[in-house]
PDB file of C-alpha atoms in Angstrom:
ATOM      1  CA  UNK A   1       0.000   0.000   0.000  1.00  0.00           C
ATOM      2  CA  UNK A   2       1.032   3.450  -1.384  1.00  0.00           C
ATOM      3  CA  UNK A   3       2.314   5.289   2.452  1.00  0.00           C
ATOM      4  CA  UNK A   4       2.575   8.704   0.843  1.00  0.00           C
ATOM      5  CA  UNK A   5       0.478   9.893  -1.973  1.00  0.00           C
ATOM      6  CA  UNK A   6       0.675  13.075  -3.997  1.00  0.00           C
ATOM      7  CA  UNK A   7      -2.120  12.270  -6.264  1.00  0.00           C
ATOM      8  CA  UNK A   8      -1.309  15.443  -9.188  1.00  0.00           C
ATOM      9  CA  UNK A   9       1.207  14.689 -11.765  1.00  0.00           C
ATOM     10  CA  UNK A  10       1.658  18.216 -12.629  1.00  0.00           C
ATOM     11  CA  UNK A  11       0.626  21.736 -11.602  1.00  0.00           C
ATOM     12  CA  UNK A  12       0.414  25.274 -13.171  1.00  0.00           C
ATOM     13  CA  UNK A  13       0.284  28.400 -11.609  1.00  0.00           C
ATOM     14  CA  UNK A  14       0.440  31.700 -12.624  1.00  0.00           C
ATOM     15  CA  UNK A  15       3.417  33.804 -11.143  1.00  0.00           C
ATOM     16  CA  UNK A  16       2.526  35.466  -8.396  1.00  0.00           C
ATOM     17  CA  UNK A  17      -0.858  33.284  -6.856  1.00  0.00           C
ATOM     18  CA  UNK A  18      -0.690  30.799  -4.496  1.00  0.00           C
ATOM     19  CA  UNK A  19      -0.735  26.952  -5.401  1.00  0.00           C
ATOM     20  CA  UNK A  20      -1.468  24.002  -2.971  1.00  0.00           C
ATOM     21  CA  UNK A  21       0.262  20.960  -3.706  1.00  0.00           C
ATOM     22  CA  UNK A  22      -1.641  17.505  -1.933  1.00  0.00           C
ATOM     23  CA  UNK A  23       0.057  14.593  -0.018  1.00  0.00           C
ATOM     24  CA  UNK A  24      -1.805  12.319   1.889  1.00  0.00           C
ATOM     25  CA  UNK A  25      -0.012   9.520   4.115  1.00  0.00           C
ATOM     26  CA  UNK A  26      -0.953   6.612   5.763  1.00  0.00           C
ATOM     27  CA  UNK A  27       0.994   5.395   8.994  1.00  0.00           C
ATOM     28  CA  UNK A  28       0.225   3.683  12.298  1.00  0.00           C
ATOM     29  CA  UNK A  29       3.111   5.032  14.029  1.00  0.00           C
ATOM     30  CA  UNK A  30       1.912   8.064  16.505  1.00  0.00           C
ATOM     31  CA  UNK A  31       5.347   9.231  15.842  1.00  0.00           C
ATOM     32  CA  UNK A  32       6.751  10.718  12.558  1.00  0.00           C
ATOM     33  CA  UNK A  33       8.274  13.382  10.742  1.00  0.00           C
ATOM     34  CA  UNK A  34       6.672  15.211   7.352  1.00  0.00           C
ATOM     35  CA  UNK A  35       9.118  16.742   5.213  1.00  0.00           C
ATOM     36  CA  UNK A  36       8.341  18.007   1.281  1.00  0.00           C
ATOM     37  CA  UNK A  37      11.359  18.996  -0.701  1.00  0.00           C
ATOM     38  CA  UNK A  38      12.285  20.940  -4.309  1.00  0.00           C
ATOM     39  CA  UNK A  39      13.903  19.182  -7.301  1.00  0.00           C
ATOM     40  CA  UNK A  40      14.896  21.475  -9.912  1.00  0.00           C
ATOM     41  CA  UNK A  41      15.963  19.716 -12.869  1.00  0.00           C
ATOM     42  CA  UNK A  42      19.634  20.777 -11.856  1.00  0.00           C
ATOM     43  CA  UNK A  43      19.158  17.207  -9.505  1.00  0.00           C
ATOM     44  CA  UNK A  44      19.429  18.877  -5.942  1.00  0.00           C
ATOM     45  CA  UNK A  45      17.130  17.893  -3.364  1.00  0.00           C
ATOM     46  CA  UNK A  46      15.853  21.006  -1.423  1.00  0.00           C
ATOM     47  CA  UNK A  47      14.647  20.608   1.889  1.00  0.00           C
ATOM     48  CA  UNK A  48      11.883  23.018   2.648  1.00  0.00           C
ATOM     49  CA  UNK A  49       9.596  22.657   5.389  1.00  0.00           C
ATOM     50  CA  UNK A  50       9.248  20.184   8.141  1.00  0.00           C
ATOM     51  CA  UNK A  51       6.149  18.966  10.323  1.00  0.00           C
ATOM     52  CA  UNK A  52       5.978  16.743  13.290  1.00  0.00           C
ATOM     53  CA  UNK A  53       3.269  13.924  14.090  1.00  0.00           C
ATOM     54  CA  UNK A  54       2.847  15.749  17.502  1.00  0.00           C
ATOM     55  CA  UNK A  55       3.696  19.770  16.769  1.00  0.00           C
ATOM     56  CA  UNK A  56       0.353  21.769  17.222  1.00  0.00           C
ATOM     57  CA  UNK A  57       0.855  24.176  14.883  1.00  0.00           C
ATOM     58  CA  UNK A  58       1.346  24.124  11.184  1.00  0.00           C
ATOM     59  CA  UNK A  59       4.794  24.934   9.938  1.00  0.00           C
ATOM     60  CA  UNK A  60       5.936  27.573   7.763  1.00  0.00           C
ATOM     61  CA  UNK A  61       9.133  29.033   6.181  1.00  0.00           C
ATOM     62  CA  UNK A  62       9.061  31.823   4.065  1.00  0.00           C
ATOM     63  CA  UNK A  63       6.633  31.694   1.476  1.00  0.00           C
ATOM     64  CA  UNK A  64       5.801  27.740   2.001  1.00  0.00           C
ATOM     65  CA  UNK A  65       3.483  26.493   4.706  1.00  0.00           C
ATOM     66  CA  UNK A  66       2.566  23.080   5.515  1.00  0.00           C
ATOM     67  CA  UNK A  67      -1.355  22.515   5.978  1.00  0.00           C
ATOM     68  CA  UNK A  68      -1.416  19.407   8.585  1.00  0.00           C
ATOM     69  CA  UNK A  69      -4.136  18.080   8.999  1.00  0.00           C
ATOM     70  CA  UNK A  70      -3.656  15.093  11.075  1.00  0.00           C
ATOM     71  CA  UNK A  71      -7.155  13.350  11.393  1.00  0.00           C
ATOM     72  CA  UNK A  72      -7.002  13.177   7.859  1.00  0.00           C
ATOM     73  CA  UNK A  73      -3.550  12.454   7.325  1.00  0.00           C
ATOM     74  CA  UNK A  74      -2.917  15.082   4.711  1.00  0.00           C
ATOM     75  CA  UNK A  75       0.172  17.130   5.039  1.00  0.00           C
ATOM     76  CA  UNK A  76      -0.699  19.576   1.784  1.00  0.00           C
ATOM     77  CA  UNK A  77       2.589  22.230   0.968  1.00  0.00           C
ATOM     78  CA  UNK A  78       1.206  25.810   0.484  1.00  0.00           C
ATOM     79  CA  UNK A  79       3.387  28.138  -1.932  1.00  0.00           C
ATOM     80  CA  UNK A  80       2.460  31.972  -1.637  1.00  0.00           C
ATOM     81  CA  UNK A  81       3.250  34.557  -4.123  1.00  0.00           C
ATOM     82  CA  UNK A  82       4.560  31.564  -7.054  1.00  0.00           C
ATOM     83  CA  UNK A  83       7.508  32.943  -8.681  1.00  0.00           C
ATOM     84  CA  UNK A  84       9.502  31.709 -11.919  1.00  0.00           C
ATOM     85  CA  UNK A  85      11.911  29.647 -10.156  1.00  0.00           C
ATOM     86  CA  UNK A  86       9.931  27.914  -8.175  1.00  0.00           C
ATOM     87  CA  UNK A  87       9.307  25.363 -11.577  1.00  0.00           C
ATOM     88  CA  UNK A  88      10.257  22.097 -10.479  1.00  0.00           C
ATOM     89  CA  UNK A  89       9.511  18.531  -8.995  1.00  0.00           C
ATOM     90  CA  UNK A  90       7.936  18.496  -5.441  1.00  0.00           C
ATOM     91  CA  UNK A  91       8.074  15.415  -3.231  1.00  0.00           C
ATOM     92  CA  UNK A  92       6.408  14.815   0.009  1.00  0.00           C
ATOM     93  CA  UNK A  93       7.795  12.562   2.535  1.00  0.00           C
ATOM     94  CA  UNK A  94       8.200  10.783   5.743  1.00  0.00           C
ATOM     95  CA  UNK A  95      10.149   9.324   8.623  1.00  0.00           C
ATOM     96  CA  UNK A  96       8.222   6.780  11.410  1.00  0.00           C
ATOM     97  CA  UNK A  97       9.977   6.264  14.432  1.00  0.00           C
ATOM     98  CA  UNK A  98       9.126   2.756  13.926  1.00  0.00           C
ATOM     99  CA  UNK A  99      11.615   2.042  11.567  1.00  0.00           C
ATOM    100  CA  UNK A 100      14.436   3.228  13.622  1.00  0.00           C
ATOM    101  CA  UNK A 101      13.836   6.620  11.474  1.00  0.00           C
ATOM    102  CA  UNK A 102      16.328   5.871   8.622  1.00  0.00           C
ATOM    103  CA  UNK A 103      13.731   5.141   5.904  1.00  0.00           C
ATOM    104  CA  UNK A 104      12.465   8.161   3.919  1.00  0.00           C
ATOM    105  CA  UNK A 105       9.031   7.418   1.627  1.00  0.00           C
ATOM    106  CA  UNK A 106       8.952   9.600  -1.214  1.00  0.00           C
ATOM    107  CA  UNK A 107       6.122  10.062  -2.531  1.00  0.00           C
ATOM    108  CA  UNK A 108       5.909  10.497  -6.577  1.00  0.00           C
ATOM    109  CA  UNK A 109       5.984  13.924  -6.801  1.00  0.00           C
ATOM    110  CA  UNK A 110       3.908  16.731  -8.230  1.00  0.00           C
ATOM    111  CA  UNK A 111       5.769  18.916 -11.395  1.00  0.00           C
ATOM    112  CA  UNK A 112       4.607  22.455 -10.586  1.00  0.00           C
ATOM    113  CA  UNK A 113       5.206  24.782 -13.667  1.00  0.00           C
ATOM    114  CA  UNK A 114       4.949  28.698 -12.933  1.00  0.00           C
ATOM    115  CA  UNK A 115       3.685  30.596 -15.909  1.00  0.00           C
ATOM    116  CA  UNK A 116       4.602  34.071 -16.383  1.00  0.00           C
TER     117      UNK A 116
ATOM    118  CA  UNK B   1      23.972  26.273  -0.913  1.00  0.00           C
ATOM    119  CA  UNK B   2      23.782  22.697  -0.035  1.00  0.00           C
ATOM    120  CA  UNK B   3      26.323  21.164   3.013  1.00  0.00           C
ATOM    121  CA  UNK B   4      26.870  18.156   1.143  1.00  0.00           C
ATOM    122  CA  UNK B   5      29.128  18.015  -1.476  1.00  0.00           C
ATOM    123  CA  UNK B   6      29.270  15.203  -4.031  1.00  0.00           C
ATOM    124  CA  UNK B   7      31.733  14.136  -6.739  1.00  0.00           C
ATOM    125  CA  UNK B   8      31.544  14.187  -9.563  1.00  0.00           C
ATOM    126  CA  UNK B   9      29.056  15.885 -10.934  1.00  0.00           C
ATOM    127  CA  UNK B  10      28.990  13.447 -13.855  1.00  0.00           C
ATOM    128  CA  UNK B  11      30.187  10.674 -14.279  1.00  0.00           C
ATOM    129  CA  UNK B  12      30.504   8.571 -17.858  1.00  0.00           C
ATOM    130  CA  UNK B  13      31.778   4.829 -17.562  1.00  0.00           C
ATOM    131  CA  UNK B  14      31.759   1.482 -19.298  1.00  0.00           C
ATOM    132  CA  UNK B  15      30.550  -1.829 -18.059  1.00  0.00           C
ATOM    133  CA  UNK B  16      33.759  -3.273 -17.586  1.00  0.00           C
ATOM    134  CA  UNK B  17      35.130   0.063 -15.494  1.00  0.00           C
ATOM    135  CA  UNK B  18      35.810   0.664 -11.774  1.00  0.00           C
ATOM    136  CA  UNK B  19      34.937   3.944 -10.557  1.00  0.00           C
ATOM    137  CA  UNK B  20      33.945   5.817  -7.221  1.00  0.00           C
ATOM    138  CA  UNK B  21      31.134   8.333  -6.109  1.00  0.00           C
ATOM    139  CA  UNK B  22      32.297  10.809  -3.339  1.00  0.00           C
ATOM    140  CA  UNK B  23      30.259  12.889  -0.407  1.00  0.00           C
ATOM    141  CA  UNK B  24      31.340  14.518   1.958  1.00  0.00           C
ATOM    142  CA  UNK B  25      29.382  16.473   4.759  1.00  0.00           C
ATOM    143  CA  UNK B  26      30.967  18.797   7.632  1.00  0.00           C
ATOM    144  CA  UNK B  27      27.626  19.597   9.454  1.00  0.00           C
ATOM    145  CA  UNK B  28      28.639  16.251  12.158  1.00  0.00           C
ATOM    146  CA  UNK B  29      25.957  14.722  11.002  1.00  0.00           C
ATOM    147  CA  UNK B  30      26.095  10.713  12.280  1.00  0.00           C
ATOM    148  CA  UNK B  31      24.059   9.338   9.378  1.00  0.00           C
ATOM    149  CA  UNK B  32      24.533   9.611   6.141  1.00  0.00           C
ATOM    150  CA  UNK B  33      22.583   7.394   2.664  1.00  0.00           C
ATOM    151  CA  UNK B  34      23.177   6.965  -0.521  1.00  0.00           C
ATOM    152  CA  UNK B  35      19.782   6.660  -2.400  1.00  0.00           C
ATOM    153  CA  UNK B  36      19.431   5.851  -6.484  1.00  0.00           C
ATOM    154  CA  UNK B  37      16.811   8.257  -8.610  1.00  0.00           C
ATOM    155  CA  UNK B  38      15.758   7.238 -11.856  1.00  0.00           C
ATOM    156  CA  UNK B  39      13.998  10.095 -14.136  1.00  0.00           C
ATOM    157  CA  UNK B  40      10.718  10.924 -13.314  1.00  0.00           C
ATOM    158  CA  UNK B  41      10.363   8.589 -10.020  1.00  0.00           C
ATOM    159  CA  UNK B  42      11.488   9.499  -6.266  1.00  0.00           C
ATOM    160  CA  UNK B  43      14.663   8.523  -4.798  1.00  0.00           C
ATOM    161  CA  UNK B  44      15.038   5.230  -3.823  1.00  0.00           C
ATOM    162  CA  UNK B  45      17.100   4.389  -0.337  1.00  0.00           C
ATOM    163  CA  UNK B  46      20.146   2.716  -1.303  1.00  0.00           C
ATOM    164  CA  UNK B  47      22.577   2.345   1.934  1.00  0.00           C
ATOM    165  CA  UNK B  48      22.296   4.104   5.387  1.00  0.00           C
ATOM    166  CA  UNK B  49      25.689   4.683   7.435  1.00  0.00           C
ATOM    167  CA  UNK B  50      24.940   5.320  11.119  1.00  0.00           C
ATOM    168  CA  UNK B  51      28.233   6.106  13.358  1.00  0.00           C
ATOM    169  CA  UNK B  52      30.027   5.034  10.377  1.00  0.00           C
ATOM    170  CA  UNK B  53      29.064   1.663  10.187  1.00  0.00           C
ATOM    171  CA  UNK B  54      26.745   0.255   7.446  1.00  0.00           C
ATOM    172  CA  UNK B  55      22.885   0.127   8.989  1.00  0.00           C
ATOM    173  CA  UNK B  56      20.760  -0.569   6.013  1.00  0.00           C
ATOM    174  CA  UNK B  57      21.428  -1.725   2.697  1.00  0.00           C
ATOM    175  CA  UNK B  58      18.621  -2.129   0.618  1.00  0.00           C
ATOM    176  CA  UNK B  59      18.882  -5.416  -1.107  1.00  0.00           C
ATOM    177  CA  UNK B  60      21.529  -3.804  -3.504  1.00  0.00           C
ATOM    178  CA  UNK B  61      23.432  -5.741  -6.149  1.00  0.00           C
ATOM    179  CA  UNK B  62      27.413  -6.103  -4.901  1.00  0.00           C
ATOM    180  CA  UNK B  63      28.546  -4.447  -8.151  1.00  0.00           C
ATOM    181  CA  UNK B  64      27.682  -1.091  -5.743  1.00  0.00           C
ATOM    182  CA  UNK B  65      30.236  -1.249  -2.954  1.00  0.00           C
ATOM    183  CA  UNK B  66      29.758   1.812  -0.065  1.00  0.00           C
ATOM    184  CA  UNK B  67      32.131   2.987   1.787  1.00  0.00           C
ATOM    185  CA  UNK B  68      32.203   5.154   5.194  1.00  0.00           C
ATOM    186  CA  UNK B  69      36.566   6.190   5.831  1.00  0.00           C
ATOM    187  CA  UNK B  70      35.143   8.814   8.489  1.00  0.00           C
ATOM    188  CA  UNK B  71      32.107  10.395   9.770  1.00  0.00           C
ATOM    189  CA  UNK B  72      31.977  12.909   7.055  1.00  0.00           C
ATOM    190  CA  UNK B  73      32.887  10.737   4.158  1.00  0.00           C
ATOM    191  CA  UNK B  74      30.932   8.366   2.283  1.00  0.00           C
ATOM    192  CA  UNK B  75      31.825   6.844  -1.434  1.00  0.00           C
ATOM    193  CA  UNK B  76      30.187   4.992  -3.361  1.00  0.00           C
ATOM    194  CA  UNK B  77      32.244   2.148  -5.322  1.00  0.00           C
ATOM    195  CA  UNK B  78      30.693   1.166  -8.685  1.00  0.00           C
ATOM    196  CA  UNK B  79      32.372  -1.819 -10.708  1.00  0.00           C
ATOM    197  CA  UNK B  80      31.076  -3.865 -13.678  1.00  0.00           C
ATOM    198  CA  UNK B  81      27.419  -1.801 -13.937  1.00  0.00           C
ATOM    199  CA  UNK B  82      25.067  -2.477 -16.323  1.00  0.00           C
ATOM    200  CA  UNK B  83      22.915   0.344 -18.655  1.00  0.00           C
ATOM    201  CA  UNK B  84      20.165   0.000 -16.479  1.00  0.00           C
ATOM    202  CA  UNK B  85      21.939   1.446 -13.649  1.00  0.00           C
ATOM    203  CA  UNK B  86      22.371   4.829 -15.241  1.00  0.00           C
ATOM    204  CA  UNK B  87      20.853   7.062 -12.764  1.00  0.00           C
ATOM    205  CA  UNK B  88      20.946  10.563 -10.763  1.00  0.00           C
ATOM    206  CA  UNK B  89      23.004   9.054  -7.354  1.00  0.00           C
ATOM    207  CA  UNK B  90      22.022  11.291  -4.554  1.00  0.00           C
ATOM    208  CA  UNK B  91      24.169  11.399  -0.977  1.00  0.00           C
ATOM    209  CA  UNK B  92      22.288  12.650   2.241  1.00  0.00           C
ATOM    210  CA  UNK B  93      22.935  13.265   5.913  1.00  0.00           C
ATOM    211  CA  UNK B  94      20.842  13.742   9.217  1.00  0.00           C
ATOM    212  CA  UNK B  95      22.055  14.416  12.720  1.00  0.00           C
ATOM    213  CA  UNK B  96      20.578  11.043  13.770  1.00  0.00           C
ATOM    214  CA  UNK B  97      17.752   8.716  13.189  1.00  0.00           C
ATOM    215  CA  UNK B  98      15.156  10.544  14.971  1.00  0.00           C
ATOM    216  CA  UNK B  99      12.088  10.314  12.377  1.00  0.00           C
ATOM    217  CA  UNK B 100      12.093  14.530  13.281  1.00  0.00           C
ATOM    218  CA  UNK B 101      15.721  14.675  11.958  1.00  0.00           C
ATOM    219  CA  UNK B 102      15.644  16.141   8.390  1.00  0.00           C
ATOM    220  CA  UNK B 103      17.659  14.604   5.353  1.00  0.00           C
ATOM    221  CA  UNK B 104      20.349  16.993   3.528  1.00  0.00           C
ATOM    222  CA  UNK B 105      21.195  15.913   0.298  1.00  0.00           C
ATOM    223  CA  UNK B 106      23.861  16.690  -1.786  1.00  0.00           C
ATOM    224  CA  UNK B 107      23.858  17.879  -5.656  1.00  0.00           C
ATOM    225  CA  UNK B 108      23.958  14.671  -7.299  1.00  0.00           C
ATOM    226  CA  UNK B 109      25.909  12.536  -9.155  1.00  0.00           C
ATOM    227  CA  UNK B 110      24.084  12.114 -12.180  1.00  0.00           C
ATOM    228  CA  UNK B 111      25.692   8.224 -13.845  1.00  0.00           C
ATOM    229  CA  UNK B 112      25.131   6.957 -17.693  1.00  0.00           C
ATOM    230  CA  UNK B 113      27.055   3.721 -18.057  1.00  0.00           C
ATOM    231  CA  UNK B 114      27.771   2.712 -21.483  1.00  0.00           C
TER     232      UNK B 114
END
């Protein structure tokens, strides 16, 4: 069974708006960590925001937030104020304590293209 | 900029060569992965050093070979591929195995055997 799910292939956006990018995840583990990161086509793997199973509060950095919704196991990445560079592969994944913490899921990652 | 640093940046070899991937991290970070990324798909957990000795390795074939000298190096020893293994090779750390401990990769290491 599919753990994390980012269920759109590809996203556009024009510069400036906001876009909302879904993941969904499925764990039994009360404790884990929710990260999403930013592949340009360069091949680096940005980290950009990180939520916690038990953190109260969603997370933010900049112009991303993390919508956490935990009842309904969505952890959806919010990017204000798109700009041009912000075109590139988005993944969405997680750490459960259960397994020691060492094993990333990925899920399969959302293309976001920002039109000017 | 990212803390990890990988070498090269590409890499062209034959099937019947011997060649090495590099990373190297200075944030003392204790664990540190090599995962595989083929176009258009995640990245896909390779081997996990913790404390410099080998924690996790995913069912790999032995023509990869890792390798953890010290606690900020890790290479990545690649003998007798095949085309299939052509692939963007990506090197991470983390402070520890906490599942709140955030992954740091590196640039890449992006592989086309021939």
């Amino acid at each position: 069974a599919q753990k994390i799910t980012q269920t759109q292939p590809g996203m556009f956006v024009q510069e400036k708006e906001a876009v909302t990018l879904d993941c969904t995840y499925d764990t039994s583990d009360p404790s884990y960590g929710l990260f999403w990161y930013k592949q340009p086509s360069s091949g680096e793997m940005i980290f950009l925001i990180y939520q916690g199973s038990y953190d109260q509060q969603n997370a933010t950095e900049g112009r991303y937030s993390l919508n956490f919704q935990k009842a309904r196991k969505s952890a959806n990445l919010v990017i204000s104020a798109s700009q041009l560079g912000d075109s590139a592969m988005y993944f969405c994944a997680m750490r459960e304590a259960v397994t020691g913490g060492f094993k990333t899921i990925f899920g399969a990652g959302t293309r976001l293209f920002v039109k000017a | 900029d990212t803390e990890v640093t990988q070498t090269p940046k590409h890499l062209v070899m034959g099937m019947t060569n011997k060649k090495s991937l590099k990373c190297e991290q200075h944030m003392g970070h204790r664990a540190m992965y090599w995962y595989k990324q083929k176009a258009k798909k995640p990245p896909e957990l390779m081997f996990v050093y913790s404390y410099e000795k080998l924690s996790i390795n995913e069912s790999v074939p032995s023509r990869f070979s890792p390798e953890c000298p010290n606690s900020s190096l890790l290479n990545l020893h690649l003998h007798a591929l095949q085309p299939e293994d052509s692939a963007l090779y990506l090197c991470a750390s983390s402070p520890g195995q906490v599942s709140g401990n955030t992954i740091y990769f590196g640039e890449g290491s992006w592989l086309t055997v021939v």
